[in-house]
Short mmCIF file of C-alpha atoms and ligand atoms in Angstrom, two decimals:
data_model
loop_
_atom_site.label_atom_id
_atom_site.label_comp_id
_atom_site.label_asym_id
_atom_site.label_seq_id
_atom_site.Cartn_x
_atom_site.Cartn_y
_atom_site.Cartn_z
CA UNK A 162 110.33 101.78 114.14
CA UNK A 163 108.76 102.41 111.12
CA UNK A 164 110.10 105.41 110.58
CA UNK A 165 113.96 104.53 112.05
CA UNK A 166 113.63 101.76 108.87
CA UNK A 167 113.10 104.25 106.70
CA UNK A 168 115.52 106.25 107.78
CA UNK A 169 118.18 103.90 107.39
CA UNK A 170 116.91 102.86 104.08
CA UNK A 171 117.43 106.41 103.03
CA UNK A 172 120.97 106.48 103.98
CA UNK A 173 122.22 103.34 102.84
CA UNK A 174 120.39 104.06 99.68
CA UNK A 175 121.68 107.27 98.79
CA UNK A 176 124.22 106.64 96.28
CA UNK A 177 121.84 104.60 94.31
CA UNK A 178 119.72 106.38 91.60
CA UNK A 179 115.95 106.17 92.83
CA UNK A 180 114.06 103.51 92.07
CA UNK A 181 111.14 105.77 90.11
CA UNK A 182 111.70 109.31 89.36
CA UNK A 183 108.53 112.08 87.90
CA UNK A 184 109.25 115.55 88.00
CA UNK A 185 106.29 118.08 86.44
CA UNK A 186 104.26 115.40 84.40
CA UNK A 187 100.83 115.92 83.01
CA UNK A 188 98.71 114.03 81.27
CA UNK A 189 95.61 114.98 79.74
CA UNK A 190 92.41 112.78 78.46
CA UNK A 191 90.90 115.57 76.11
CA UNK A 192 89.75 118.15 78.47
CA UNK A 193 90.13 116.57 81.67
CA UNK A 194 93.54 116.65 83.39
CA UNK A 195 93.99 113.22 85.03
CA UNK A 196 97.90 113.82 85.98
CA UNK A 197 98.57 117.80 86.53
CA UNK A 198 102.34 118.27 87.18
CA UNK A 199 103.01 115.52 89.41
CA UNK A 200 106.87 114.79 91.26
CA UNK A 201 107.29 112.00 93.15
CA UNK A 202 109.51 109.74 93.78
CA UNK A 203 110.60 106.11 94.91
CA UNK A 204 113.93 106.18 96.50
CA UNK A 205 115.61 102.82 95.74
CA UNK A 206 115.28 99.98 98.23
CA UNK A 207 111.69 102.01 99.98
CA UNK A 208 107.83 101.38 99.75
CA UNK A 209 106.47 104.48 98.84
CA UNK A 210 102.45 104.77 99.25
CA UNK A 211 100.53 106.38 96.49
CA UNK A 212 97.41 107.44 98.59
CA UNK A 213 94.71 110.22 97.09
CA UNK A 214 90.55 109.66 96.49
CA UNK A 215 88.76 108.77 93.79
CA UNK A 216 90.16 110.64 90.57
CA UNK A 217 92.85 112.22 91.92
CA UNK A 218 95.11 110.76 89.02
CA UNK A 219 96.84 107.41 91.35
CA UNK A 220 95.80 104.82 88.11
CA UNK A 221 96.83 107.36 85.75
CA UNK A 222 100.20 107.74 87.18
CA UNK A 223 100.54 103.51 87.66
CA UNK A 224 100.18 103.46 83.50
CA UNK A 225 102.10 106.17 82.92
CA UNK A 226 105.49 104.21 84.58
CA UNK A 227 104.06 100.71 82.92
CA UNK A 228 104.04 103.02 79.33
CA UNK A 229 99.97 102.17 78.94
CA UNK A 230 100.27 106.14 78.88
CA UNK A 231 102.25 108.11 77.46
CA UNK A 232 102.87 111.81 79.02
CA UNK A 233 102.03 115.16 77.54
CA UNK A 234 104.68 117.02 79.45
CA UNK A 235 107.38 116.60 82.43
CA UNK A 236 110.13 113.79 82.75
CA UNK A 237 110.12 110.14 83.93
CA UNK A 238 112.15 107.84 84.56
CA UNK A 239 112.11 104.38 86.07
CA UNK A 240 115.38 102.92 87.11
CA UNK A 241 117.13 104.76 85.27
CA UNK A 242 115.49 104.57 81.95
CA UNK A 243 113.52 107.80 80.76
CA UNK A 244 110.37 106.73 79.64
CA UNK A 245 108.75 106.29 77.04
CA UNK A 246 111.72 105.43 75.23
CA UNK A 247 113.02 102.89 76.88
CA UNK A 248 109.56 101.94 78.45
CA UNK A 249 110.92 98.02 77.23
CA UNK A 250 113.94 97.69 79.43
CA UNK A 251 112.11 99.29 82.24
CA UNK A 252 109.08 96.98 82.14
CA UNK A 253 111.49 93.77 82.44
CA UNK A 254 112.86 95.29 85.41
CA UNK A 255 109.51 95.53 87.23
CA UNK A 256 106.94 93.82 88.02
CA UNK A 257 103.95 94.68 88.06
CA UNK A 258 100.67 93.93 90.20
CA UNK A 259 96.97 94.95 88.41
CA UNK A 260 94.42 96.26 90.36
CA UNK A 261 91.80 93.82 87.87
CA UNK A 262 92.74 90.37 88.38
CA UNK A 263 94.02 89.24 85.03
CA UNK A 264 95.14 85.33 86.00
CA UNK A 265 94.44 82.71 83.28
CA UNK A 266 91.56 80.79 84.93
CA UNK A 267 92.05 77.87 82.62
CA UNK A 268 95.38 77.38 83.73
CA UNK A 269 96.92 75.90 87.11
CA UNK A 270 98.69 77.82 89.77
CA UNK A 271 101.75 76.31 88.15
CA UNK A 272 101.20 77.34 84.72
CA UNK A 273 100.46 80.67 84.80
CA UNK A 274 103.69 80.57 86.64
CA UNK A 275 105.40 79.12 83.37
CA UNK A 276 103.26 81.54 81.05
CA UNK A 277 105.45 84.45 83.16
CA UNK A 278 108.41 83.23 83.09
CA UNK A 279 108.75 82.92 79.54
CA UNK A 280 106.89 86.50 79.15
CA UNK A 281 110.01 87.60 81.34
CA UNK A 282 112.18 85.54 79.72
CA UNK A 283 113.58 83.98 82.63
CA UNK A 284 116.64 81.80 81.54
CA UNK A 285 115.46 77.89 80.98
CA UNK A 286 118.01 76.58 83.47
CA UNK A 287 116.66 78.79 86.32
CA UNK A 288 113.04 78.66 85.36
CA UNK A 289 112.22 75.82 87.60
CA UNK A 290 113.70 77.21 90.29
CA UNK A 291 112.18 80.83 89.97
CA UNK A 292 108.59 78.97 90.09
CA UNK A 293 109.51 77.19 92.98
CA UNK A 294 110.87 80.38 94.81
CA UNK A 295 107.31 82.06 94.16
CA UNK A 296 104.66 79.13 95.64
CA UNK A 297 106.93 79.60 98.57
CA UNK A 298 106.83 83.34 98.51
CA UNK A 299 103.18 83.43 98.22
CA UNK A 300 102.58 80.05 100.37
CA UNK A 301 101.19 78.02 97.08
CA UNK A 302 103.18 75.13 96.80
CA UNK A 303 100.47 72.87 97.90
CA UNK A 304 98.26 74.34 95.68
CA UNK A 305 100.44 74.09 92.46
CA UNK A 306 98.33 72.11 90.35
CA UNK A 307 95.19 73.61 91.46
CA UNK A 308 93.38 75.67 88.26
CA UNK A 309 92.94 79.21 89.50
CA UNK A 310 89.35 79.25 89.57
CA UNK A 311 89.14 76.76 92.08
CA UNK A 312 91.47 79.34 94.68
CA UNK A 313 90.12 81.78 97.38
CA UNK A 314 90.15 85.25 96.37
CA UNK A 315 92.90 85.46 99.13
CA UNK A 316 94.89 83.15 97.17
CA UNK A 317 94.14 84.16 93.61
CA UNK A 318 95.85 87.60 94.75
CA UNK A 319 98.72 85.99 96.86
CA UNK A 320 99.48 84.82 93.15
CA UNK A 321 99.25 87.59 90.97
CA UNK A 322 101.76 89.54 93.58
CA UNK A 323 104.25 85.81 93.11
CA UNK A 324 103.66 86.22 89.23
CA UNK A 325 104.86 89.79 89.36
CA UNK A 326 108.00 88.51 91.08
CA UNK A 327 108.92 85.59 88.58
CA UNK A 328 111.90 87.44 87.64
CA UNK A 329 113.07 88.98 90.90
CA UNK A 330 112.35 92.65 90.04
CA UNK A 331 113.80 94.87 92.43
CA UNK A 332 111.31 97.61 91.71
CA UNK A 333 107.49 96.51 91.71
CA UNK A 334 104.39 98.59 91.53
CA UNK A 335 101.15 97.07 93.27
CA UNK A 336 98.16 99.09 92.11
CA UNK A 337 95.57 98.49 95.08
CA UNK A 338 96.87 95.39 95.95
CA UNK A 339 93.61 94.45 98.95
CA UNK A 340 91.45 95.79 97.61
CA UNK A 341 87.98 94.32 97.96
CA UNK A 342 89.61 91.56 100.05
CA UNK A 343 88.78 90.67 104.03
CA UNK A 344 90.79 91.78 107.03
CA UNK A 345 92.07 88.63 107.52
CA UNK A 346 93.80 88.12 103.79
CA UNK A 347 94.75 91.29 103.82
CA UNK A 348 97.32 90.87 106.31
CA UNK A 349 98.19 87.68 104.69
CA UNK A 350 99.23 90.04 102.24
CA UNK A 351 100.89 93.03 104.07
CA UNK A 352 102.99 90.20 105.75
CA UNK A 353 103.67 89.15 102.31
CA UNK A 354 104.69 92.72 100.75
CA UNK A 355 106.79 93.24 104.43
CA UNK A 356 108.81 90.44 103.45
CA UNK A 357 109.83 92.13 100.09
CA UNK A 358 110.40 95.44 101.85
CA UNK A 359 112.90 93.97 104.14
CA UNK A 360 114.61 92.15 101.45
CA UNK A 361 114.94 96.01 99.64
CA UNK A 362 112.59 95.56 96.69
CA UNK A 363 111.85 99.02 96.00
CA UNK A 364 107.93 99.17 95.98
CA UNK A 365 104.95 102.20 94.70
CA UNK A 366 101.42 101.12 95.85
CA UNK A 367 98.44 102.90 95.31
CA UNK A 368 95.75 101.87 98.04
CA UNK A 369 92.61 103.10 99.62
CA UNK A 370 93.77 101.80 102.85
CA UNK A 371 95.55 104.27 105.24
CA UNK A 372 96.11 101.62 107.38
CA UNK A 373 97.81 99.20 104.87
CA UNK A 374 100.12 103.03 103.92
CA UNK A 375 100.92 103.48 107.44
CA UNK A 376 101.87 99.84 108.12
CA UNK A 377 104.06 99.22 104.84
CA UNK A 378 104.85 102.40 103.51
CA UNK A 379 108.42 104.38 104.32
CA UNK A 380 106.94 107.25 102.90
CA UNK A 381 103.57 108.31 101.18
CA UNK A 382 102.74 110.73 98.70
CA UNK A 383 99.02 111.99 99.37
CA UNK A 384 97.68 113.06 95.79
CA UNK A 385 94.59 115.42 94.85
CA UNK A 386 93.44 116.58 91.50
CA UNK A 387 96.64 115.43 89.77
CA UNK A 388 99.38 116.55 92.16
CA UNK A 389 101.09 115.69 95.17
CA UNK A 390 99.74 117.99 98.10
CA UNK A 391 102.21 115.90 101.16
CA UNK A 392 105.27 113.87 100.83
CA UNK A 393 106.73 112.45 103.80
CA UNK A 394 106.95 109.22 106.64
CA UNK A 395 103.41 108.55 107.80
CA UNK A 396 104.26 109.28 111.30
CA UNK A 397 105.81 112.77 110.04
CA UNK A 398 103.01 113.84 108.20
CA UNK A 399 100.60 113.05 110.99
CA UNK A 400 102.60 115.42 113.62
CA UNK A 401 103.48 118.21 110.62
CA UNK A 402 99.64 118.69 109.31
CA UNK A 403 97.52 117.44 112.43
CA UNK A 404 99.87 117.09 115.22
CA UNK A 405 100.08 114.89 118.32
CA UNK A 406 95.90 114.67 119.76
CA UNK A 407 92.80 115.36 118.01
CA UNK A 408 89.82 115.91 120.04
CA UNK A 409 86.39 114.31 119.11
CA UNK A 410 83.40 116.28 119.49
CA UNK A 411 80.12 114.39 119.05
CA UNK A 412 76.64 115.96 119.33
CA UNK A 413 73.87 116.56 117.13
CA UNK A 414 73.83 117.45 113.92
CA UNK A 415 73.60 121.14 114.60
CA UNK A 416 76.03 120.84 117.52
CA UNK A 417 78.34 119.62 115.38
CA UNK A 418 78.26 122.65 113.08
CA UNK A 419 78.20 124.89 115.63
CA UNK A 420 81.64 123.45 117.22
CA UNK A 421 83.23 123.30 113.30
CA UNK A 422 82.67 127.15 113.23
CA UNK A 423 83.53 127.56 116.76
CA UNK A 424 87.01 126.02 115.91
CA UNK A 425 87.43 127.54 112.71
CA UNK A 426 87.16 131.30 114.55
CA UNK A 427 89.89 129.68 116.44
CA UNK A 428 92.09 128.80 113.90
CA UNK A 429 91.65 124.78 114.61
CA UNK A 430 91.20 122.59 111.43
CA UNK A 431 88.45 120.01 111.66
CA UNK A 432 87.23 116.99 109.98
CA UNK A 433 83.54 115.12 110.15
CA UNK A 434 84.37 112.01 110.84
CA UNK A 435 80.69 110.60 110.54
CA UNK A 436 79.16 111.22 113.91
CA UNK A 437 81.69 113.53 115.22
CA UNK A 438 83.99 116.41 114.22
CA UNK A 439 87.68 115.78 115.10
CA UNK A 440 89.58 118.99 115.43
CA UNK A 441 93.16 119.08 115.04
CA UNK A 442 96.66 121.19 115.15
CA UNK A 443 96.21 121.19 118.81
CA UNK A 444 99.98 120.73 119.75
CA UNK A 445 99.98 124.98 120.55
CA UNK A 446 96.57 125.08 121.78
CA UNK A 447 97.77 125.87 125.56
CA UNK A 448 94.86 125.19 127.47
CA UNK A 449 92.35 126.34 124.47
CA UNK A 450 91.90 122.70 123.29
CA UNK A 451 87.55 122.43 123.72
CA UNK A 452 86.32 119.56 125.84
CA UNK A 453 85.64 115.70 124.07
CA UNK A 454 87.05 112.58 123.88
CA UNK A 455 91.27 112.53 122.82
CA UNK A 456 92.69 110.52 120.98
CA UNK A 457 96.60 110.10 118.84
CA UNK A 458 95.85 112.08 115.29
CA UNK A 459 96.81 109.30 112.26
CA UNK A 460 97.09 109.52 108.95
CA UNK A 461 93.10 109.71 108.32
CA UNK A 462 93.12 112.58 109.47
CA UNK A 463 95.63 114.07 107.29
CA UNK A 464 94.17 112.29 104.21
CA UNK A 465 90.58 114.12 104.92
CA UNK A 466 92.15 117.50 106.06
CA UNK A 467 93.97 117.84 102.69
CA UNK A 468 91.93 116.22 99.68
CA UNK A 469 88.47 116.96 101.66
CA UNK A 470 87.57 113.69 101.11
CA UNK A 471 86.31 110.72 103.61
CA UNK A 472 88.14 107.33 103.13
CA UNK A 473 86.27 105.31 100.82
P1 ATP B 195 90.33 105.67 91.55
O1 ATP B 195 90.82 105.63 92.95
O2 ATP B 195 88.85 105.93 91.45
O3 ATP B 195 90.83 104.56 90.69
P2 ATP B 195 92.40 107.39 90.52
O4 ATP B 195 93.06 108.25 91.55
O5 ATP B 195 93.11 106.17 90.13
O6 ATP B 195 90.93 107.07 90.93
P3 ATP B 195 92.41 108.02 87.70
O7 ATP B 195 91.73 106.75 87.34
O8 ATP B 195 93.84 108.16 87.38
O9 ATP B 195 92.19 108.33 89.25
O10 ATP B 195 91.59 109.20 87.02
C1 ATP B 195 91.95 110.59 87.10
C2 ATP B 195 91.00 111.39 86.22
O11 ATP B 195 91.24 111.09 84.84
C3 ATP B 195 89.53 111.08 86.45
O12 ATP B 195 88.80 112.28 86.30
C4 ATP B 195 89.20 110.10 85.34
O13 ATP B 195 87.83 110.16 85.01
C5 ATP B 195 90.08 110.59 84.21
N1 ATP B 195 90.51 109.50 83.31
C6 ATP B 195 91.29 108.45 83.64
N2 ATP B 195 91.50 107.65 82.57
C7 ATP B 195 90.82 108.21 81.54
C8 ATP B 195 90.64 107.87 80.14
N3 ATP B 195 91.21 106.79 79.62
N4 ATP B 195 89.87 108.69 79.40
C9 ATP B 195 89.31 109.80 79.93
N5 ATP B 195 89.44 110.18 81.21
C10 ATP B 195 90.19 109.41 82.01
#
């Protein structure tokens, strides 16, 4: 389904210039490369998930299209505009979603709804109305007058994604938008970001969650030291790097070793997953798959196999 979406998205879409555009950017913080030659790119009307571990450059890149950070090398643009020189138009055609709650806690729900839409410059004669479209969008109409410090965390975040939308963007960039949040809001909030993807607000999240890329995202672009290292639909990334079954072998801690070298004299890629090993690329195995417990591969799997890294 996911994937059909996507698909259809891609075709309906492909006249229109994408949404976000990097081809070979770098930046550098003194001797450390945070951004190493990075493409990627945001096709207009798609959610594209920015997905990578700690460091791998996914802030870096977030401030480079918000002009926080300027680029050493390599081209951007963001609808349209190259960047940074017209960093001003491009900014009041996003909006954008912190990973750091910024809200003014002295203010109401409402009026760091008003604060925005001036910011945005939303016309007077519309303002009204563009507040009132967000407490529905993020279900806080009943909770307009409420001062932000007095709202859940749920709901605190429900309206810094509404304040990014004060001025209907159709491009918006939510840097780890659930993170730190419970299960339960956090749907609260896919459902919410769903609704902008079907309405074909063209969308770049960074997140932790592999669950919340392979829910939302029409594409994801896994990152590592600075680059992209796999671009694709979730569901085709899964079947290109792992394939269809992964096997779980649990054991001891030595048994568990001994099966990783096993399958690497094999020609199997493995991950630890914890207590087990899960090996993968089985699809051509023909009958050489080892015994355990099977299970569909996801996009876990091709997260650890490429950056190395366990989800944090
Ligand atoms: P996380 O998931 O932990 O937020 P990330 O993928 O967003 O990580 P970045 O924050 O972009 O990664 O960092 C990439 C690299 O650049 C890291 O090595 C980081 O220490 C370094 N870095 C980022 N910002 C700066 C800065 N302002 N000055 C110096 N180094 C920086």
């Amino acid at each position: 389904m996911t994937i059909e979406r996507g698909a259809i998205l891609s075709r309906v879409s492909t006249q229109a210039p994408p949404a976000i555009r990097l081809r070979g950017v770098v930046k550098r913080y003194g001797e450390i490369t945070a951004v190493a030659g990075l493409d990627l790119e945001v096709p207009d009307g798609q959610c594209v998930g920015l997905l990578g571990p700690n460091g791998a450059g996914k802030s870096t890149t977030m401030r480079l299209l918000t002009a926080q950070a300027i680029a050493d090398e390599g081209e951007i643009t963001v609808r349209g505009h190259p960047l940074p020189q017209r960093s001003k138009p491009a900014r009041a055609e996003m909006g954008v979603v912190p990973q750091l709650d910024n809200l003014d806690t002295t203010l109401t729900v409402e009026q760091n709804l008003v604060v925005f839409s001036h910011l945005y410059r939303v016309p007077k004669v519309r303002r009204q109305a563009a507040i009132e479209r967000v407490l529905d969008i993020a279900n806080l109409s009943e909770r307009r007058e409420a001062k932000v410090d007095e709202l859940s965390g749920g709901m605190r975040r429900r309206l810094l994604i509404g304040r990014a939308l004060i001025h209907e963007p159709r491009l918006v960039l939510l840097d780890e938008p659930t993170v730190g949040l419970d299960p339960q809001v956090r749907q609260e909030l896919w459902a919410l970001i769903d609704r902008l993807r079907s309405e074909g607000v063209s969308m770049l999240m960074s997140t932790h969650y592999i669950e919340e890329a392979e829910r939302l995202c029409d594409s994801v672009t896994i990152m590592s030291h600075g680059v992209a290292v796999a671009v694709g639909a979730p569901q085709q990334l899964v079947s290109q790097y792992a394939g269809r079954e992964a096997v779980e072998i649990y054991g001891s801690p030595a048994r568990l070793a001994e099966a990783e070298a096993e399958m690497a004299a094999q020609g199997f890629p493995t991950r630890r997953t914890g207590t087990s090993i899960a090996v993968l690329g089985l699809d051509d195995a023909n009958g050489r798959a080892p015994a355990g417990e099977r299970r569909p591969a996801n996009l876990e799997d091709v997260f650890v196999l490429l950056t190395g890294e366990e989800i944090s």
